[in-house]
Amino acid sequence: MYEPTAYDSDAGFSGSEQFRDFARNGMVRLEENEGEHNVIKNGFLVGMGILGKEIDVVAVHKNSCSSVSGQARMEAFRIFSQAVAAKRGGDANIKNGWYGGSRDEISNIVSYGFGRCADFEKGVSHGVGVYLSPSNVPNDSALRAKEDENGVRHMLLCRVILGNTETICAGSEQSYPSMKLPVLLNALSRCLHPSKMGLVLNYCNDLRGHKIDRRELIRRLRNVVGDKMLISVIKLCRNEVIY
């Protein structure tokens, strides 16, 4: 479910005409000074550290999920969250997160879902994927939001199934969850020549002895195993590690 929020540097801007695209996508504008509107607005402003200042929220729209595709996405979300919860002992680790983009981009996401990963920035990226900010700290996503012709920036408040999480270092090109070593080694042992498997085991011992970090381990594995085989093995292990 997606809940777009638009905010502007001019608290007096009405902007009713420019939100017609959201209405076409099944978005419902929440009335000001009512419960859900105030919770989202105040939570955003407090997180930005601008509550009581001139920058204000212009409008809050909620996805009604009234279309056939919207209902299908809600059902897919429900089913997948149940699957993740089953893998994690009953908790799918569902959180809210902010996404900043252009008006057209957010309108397309509401209609079709996230269709691409963020552009990779060498030395800055924390992995290849969709970048969201925690619901109580929206600043990074707000910086990614782009002003439209009226000077309004648009953001999306999303429900996200996190499952298990891990820390990704800046500069990483990782695009999948890390593999648990025992699962990965078991799969590689069925594919690699013993001489290469011996190298892999040595690298893992170096990791356990803190001689190398996980990033260096992955680099060495790519050199020994090859990207094509490593990706194939990861796919075989994915059911075991993705949750």
C-alpha positions as a LaTeX table, in Angstrom:
\begin{tabular}{lrrr}
\hline
Residue & $x$ (\AA) & $y$ (\AA) & $z$ (\AA) \\
\hline
Met1 & 0.00 & 0.00 & 0.00 \\
Tyr2 & 1.30 & 3.46 & $-0.88$ \\
Glu3 & 0.39 & 6.75 & 0.71 \\
Pro4 & 1.79 & 9.70 & $-1.27$ \\
Thr5 & 2.40 & 12.93 & 0.56 \\
Ala6 & 3.19 & 16.25 & $-1.14$ \\
Tyr7 & 4.89 & 19.08 & 0.67 \\
Asp8 & 5.83 & 22.60 & $-0.39$ \\
Ser9 & 7.90 & 25.56 & 0.79 \\
Asp10 & 4.84 & 27.81 & 0.55 \\
Ala11 & 2.26 & 26.93 & 3.18 \\
Gly12 & $-0.38$ & 28.99 & 1.39 \\
Phe13 & $-0.29$ & 27.00 & $-1.88$ \\
Ser14 & $-3.63$ & 25.31 & $-2.65$ \\
Gly15 & $-2.59$ & 23.18 & $-5.64$ \\
Ser16 & $-5.86$ & 21.28 & $-6.03$ \\
Glu17 & $-5.59$ & 21.08 & $-9.85$ \\
Gln18 & $-2.20$ & 19.43 & $-9.90$ \\
Phe19 & $-3.30$ & 16.44 & $-7.87$ \\
Arg20 & $-5.78$ & 15.25 & $-10.49$ \\
Asp21 & $-3.30$ & 12.58 & $-11.65$ \\
Phe22 & $-3.44$ & 11.04 & $-8.20$ \\
Ala23 & $-7.24$ & 11.01 & $-8.31$ \\
Arg24 & $-7.13$ & 9.14 & $-11.63$ \\
Asn25 & $-4.93$ & 6.51 & $-10.01$ \\
Gly26 & $-7.50$ & 5.84 & $-7.30$ \\
Met27 & $-5.95$ & 8.13 & $-4.69$ \\
Val28 & $-8.23$ & 9.70 & $-2.11$ \\
Arg29 & $-7.34$ & 13.06 & $-0.59$ \\
Leu30 & $-7.52$ & 12.98 & 3.20 \\
Glu31 & $-9.31$ & 15.85 & 4.88 \\
Glu32 & $-7.12$ & 18.28 & 6.81 \\
Asn33 & $-7.21$ & 18.26 & 10.60 \\
Glu34 & $-8.59$ & 14.73 & 10.72 \\
Gly35 & $-6.93$ & 11.74 & 12.38 \\
Glu36 & $-5.03$ & 9.94 & 9.61 \\
His37 & $-4.08$ & 13.18 & 7.85 \\
Asn38 & $-2.64$ & 14.66 & 11.04 \\
Val39 & $-0.73$ & 11.51 & 11.98 \\
Ile40 & 1.04 & 11.41 & 8.61 \\
Lys41 & 1.58 & 15.17 & 8.38 \\
Asn42 & 2.90 & 15.65 & 11.90 \\
Gly43 & 5.02 & 12.52 & 11.74 \\
Phe44 & 6.64 & 13.80 & 8.55 \\
Leu45 & 7.25 & 17.31 & 9.90 \\
Val46 & 8.65 & 16.06 & 13.20 \\
Gly47 & 10.95 & 13.64 & 11.37 \\
Met48 & 12.17 & 16.46 & 9.14 \\
Gly49 & 12.69 & 18.69 & 12.16 \\
Ile50 & 10.50 & 21.42 & 10.63 \\
Leu51 & 7.33 & 21.25 & 12.72 \\
Gly52 & 6.05 & 24.79 & 13.23 \\
Lys53 & 8.23 & 26.28 & 10.48 \\
Glu54 & 7.19 & 27.78 & 7.14 \\
Ile55 & 7.59 & 24.55 & 5.15 \\
Asp56 & 4.31 & 22.67 & 5.36 \\
Val57 & 2.45 & 19.68 & 3.96 \\
Val58 & 0.18 & 20.73 & 1.10 \\
Ala59 & $-1.89$ & 17.56 & 0.81 \\
Val60 & $-2.02$ & 13.94 & 1.86 \\
His61 & $-3.47$ & 11.29 & $-0.46$ \\
Lys62 & $-4.16$ & 7.66 & 0.35 \\
Asn63 & $-4.22$ & 4.76 & $-2.08$ \\
Ser64 & $-7.75$ & 3.37 & $-2.02$ \\
Cys65 & $-6.60$ & 0.21 & $-3.89$ \\
Ser66 & $-10.03$ & 0.19 & $-5.51$ \\
Ser67 & $-8.92$ & $-1.02$ & $-8.96$ \\
Val68 & $-8.53$ & $-4.67$ & $-9.91$ \\
Ser69 & $-4.73$ & $-4.33$ & $-10.07$ \\
Gly70 & $-4.72$ & $-2.48$ & $-6.75$ \\
Gln71 & $-6.67$ & $-5.27$ & $-5.11$ \\
Ala72 & $-4.29$ & $-7.82$ & $-6.64$ \\
Arg73 & $-1.24$ & $-6.00$ & $-5.24$ \\
Met74 & $-2.82$ & $-5.85$ & $-1.79$ \\
Glu75 & $-3.50$ & $-9.58$ & $-1.90$ \\
Ala76 & 0.06 & $-10.28$ & $-3.09$ \\
Phe77 & 1.39 & $-8.16$ & $-0.22$ \\
Arg78 & $-0.75$ & $-10.11$ & 2.26 \\
Ile79 & 0.33 & $-13.50$ & 0.94 \\
Phe80 & 4.00 & $-12.60$ & 0.81 \\
Ser81 & 3.95 & $-11.11$ & 4.32 \\
Gln82 & 2.44 & $-14.37$ & 5.60 \\
Ala83 & 5.17 & $-16.36$ & 3.86 \\
Val84 & 7.92 & $-14.20$ & 5.36 \\
Ala85 & 6.30 & $-14.37$ & 8.80 \\
Ala86 & 6.20 & $-18.16$ & 8.59 \\
Lys87 & 9.94 & $-18.19$ & 7.86 \\
Arg88 & 10.67 & $-15.82$ & 10.77 \\
Gly89 & 8.62 & $-17.36$ & 13.52 \\
Gly90 & 5.50 & $-15.26$ & 13.01 \\
Asp91 & 6.97 & $-11.78$ & 12.40 \\
Ala92 & 7.39 & $-10.48$ & 8.83 \\
Asn93 & 9.07 & $-7.29$ & 10.13 \\
Ile94 & 6.73 & $-4.88$ & 8.30 \\
Lys95 & 7.73 & $-1.21$ & 8.55 \\
Asn96 & 6.78 & 2.11 & 6.98 \\
Gly97 & 9.30 & 3.94 & 4.81 \\
Trp98 & 9.47 & 7.14 & 2.74 \\
Tyr99 & 10.36 & 7.30 & $-0.94$ \\
Gly100 & 11.11 & 10.59 & $-2.71$ \\
Gly101 & 10.78 & 11.14 & $-6.45$ \\
Ser102 & 9.12 & 13.23 & $-9.14$ \\
Arg103 & 5.33 & 13.57 & $-9.39$ \\
Asp104 & 5.21 & 11.40 & $-12.52$ \\
Glu105 & 7.43 & 8.75 & $-10.98$ \\
Ile106 & 5.29 & 8.49 & $-7.87$ \\
Ser107 & 2.12 & 8.43 & $-9.94$ \\
Asn108 & 3.55 & 5.51 & $-11.95$ \\
Ile109 & 4.57 & 3.65 & $-8.79$ \\
Val110 & 1.04 & 3.96 & $-7.43$ \\
Ser111 & $-0.30$ & 2.54 & $-10.71$ \\
Tyr112 & 2.24 & $-0.18$ & $-11.42$ \\
Gly113 & 4.52 & $-0.60$ & $-8.40$ \\
Phe114 & 8.28 & $-0.08$ & $-8.25$ \\
Gly115 & 9.66 & $-0.93$ & $-11.65$ \\
Arg116 & 13.38 & $-0.26$ & $-11.37$ \\
Cys117 & 16.24 & 0.02 & $-8.90$ \\
Ala118 & 17.98 & 3.24 & $-7.97$ \\
Asp119 & 20.95 & 4.33 & $-10.07$ \\
Phe120 & 24.22 & 3.10 & $-8.63$ \\
Glu121 & 26.59 & 5.79 & $-7.37$ \\
Lys122 & 30.18 & 4.55 & $-7.12$ \\
Gly123 & 31.51 & 4.84 & $-3.57$ \\
Val124 & 28.17 & 6.13 & $-2.24$ \\
Ser125 & 25.62 & 3.39 & $-2.90$ \\
His126 & 24.66 & 0.94 & $-0.17$ \\
Gly127 & 23.71 & $-1.75$ & $-2.69$ \\
Val128 & 21.54 & $-1.83$ & $-5.80$ \\
Gly129 & 17.84 & $-1.50$ & $-5.01$ \\
Val130 & 14.97 & 0.80 & $-4.03$ \\
Tyr131 & 16.06 & 3.38 & $-1.45$ \\
Leu132 & 13.64 & 4.24 & 1.37 \\
Ser133 & 14.04 & 6.28 & 4.55 \\
Pro134 & 12.65 & 5.21 & 7.94 \\
Ser135 & 9.21 & 6.66 & 8.64 \\
Asn136 & 10.58 & 8.79 & 11.51 \\
Val137 & 13.61 & 10.07 & 9.56 \\
Pro138 & 12.44 & 11.03 & 6.03 \\
Asn139 & 15.27 & 13.49 & 5.30 \\
Asp140 & 17.27 & 11.42 & 2.80 \\
Ser141 & 14.20 & 10.61 & 0.73 \\
Ala142 & 13.07 & 14.24 & 0.89 \\
Leu143 & 16.38 & 15.25 & $-0.71$ \\
Arg144 & 15.66 & 12.82 & $-3.58$ \\
Ala145 & 12.19 & 14.28 & $-4.15$ \\
Lys146 & 12.02 & 16.56 & $-7.20$ \\
Glu147 & 10.10 & 19.81 & $-7.45$ \\
Asp148 & 7.33 & 20.00 & $-10.04$ \\
Glu149 & 6.40 & 23.14 & $-11.99$ \\
Asn150 & 4.62 & 24.53 & $-8.92$ \\
Gly151 & 7.57 & 24.04 & $-6.58$ \\
Val152 & 5.90 & 21.11 & $-4.83$ \\
Arg153 & 7.85 & 17.98 & $-3.90$ \\
His154 & 6.16 & 14.60 & $-3.71$ \\
Met155 & 6.88 & 11.66 & $-1.44$ \\
Leu156 & 5.48 & 8.20 & $-0.93$ \\
Leu157 & 4.88 & 6.52 & 2.41 \\
Cys158 & 5.12 & 2.76 & 1.83 \\
Arg159 & 4.51 & $-0.37$ & 3.84 \\
Val160 & 7.57 & $-2.59$ & 3.42 \\
Ile161 & 8.11 & $-6.27$ & 4.23 \\
Leu162 & 11.70 & $-6.26$ & 5.52 \\
Gly163 & 12.12 & $-9.82$ & 6.76 \\
Asn164 & 15.70 & $-10.26$ & 7.98 \\
Thr165 & 17.92 & $-7.21$ & 7.49 \\
Glu166 & 21.65 & $-6.67$ & 7.19 \\
Thr167 & 24.08 & $-3.75$ & 7.11 \\
Ile168 & 25.44 & $-2.88$ & 3.64 \\
Cys169 & 28.62 & $-0.80$ & 3.54 \\
Ala170 & 28.88 & 2.36 & 1.41 \\
Gly171 & 30.18 & 1.61 & $-2.07$ \\
Ser172 & 28.67 & $-1.87$ & $-2.20$ \\
Glu173 & 27.29 & $-3.18$ & $-5.50$ \\
Gln174 & 25.33 & $-5.92$ & $-3.73$ \\
Ser175 & 21.92 & $-6.61$ & $-5.23$ \\
Tyr176 & 20.81 & $-9.61$ & $-3.19$ \\
Pro177 & 20.82 & $-10.70$ & 0.47 \\
Ser178 & 24.13 & $-12.14$ & 1.77 \\
Met179 & 24.32 & $-15.92$ & 1.81 \\
Lys180 & 24.66 & $-17.70$ & 5.04 \\
Leu181 & 28.09 & $-19.30$ & 4.74 \\
Pro182 & 27.11 & $-22.88$ & 5.66 \\
Val183 & 24.32 & $-22.86$ & 3.05 \\
Leu184 & 26.58 & $-21.33$ & 0.41 \\
Leu185 & 29.50 & $-23.69$ & 1.10 \\
Asn186 & 27.24 & $-26.71$ & 0.94 \\
Ala187 & 25.91 & $-25.63$ & $-2.46$ \\
Leu188 & 29.36 & $-24.75$ & $-3.83$ \\
Ser189 & 30.81 & $-28.10$ & $-2.72$ \\
Arg190 & 28.46 & $-29.80$ & $-5.21$ \\
Cys191 & 29.63 & $-27.62$ & $-8.10$ \\
Leu192 & 33.33 & $-26.89$ & $-7.68$ \\
His193 & 36.48 & $-28.94$ & $-8.26$ \\
Pro194 & 38.09 & $-29.88$ & $-4.91$ \\
Ser195 & 41.08 & $-27.60$ & $-5.59$ \\
Lys196 & 38.82 & $-24.58$ & $-6.02$ \\
Met197 & 36.70 & $-25.61$ & $-3.06$ \\
Gly198 & 39.87 & $-25.66$ & $-0.98$ \\
Leu199 & 40.53 & $-22.02$ & $-1.90$ \\
Val200 & 36.95 & $-21.08$ & $-0.99$ \\
Leu201 & 37.32 & $-22.74$ & 2.43 \\
Asn202 & 40.58 & $-20.86$ & 3.02 \\
Tyr203 & 38.86 & $-17.58$ & 2.21 \\
Cys204 & 36.04 & $-18.40$ & 4.63 \\
Asn205 & 38.58 & $-19.14$ & 7.34 \\
Asp206 & 40.18 & $-15.75$ & 6.65 \\
Leu207 & 36.77 & $-14.17$ & 7.11 \\
Arg208 & 36.20 & $-15.96$ & 10.41 \\
Gly209 & 39.69 & $-14.89$ & 11.55 \\
His210 & 38.89 & $-11.25$ & 10.65 \\
Lys211 & 41.72 & $-11.19$ & 8.11 \\
Ile212 & 39.27 & $-10.11$ & 5.38 \\
Asp213 & 35.77 & $-8.62$ & 5.45 \\
Arg214 & 32.64 & $-9.98$ & 3.73 \\
Arg215 & 33.09 & $-7.60$ & 0.81 \\
Glu216 & 36.58 & $-9.00$ & 0.12 \\
Leu217 & 35.25 & $-12.54$ & 0.48 \\
Ile218 & 32.64 & $-11.91$ & $-2.20$ \\
Arg219 & 35.31 & $-10.41$ & $-4.49$ \\
Arg220 & 37.51 & $-13.49$ & $-4.09$ \\
Leu221 & 34.60 & $-15.85$ & $-4.60$ \\
Arg222 & 33.73 & $-14.09$ & $-7.85$ \\
Asn223 & 37.32 & $-14.59$ & $-9.05$ \\
Val224 & 37.42 & $-18.30$ & $-8.18$ \\
Val225 & 33.85 & $-19.36$ & $-8.93$ \\
Gly226 & 32.91 & $-16.91$ & $-11.68$ \\
Asp227 & 29.91 & $-14.62$ & $-11.68$ \\
Lys228 & 27.67 & $-16.92$ & $-13.71$ \\
Met229 & 28.10 & $-19.94$ & $-11.44$ \\
Leu230 & 27.98 & $-17.85$ & $-8.26$ \\
Ile231 & 24.70 & $-16.27$ & $-9.30$ \\
Ser232 & 23.26 & $-19.71$ & $-10.12$ \\
Val233 & 24.29 & $-21.06$ & $-6.72$ \\
Ile234 & 22.86 & $-18.02$ & $-4.95$ \\
Lys235 & 19.54 & $-18.58$ & $-6.70$ \\
Leu236 & 19.54 & $-22.18$ & $-5.48$ \\
Cys237 & 20.16 & $-20.97$ & $-1.92$ \\
Arg238 & 17.76 & $-18.03$ & $-2.06$ \\
Asn239 & 14.77 & $-19.83$ & $-0.53$ \\
Glu240 & 16.94 & $-20.60$ & 2.49 \\
Val241 & 18.36 & $-17.09$ & 3.00 \\
Ile242 & 15.99 & $-14.48$ & 1.58 \\
Tyr243 & 13.77 & $-14.48$ & 4.65 \\
\hline
\end{tabular}
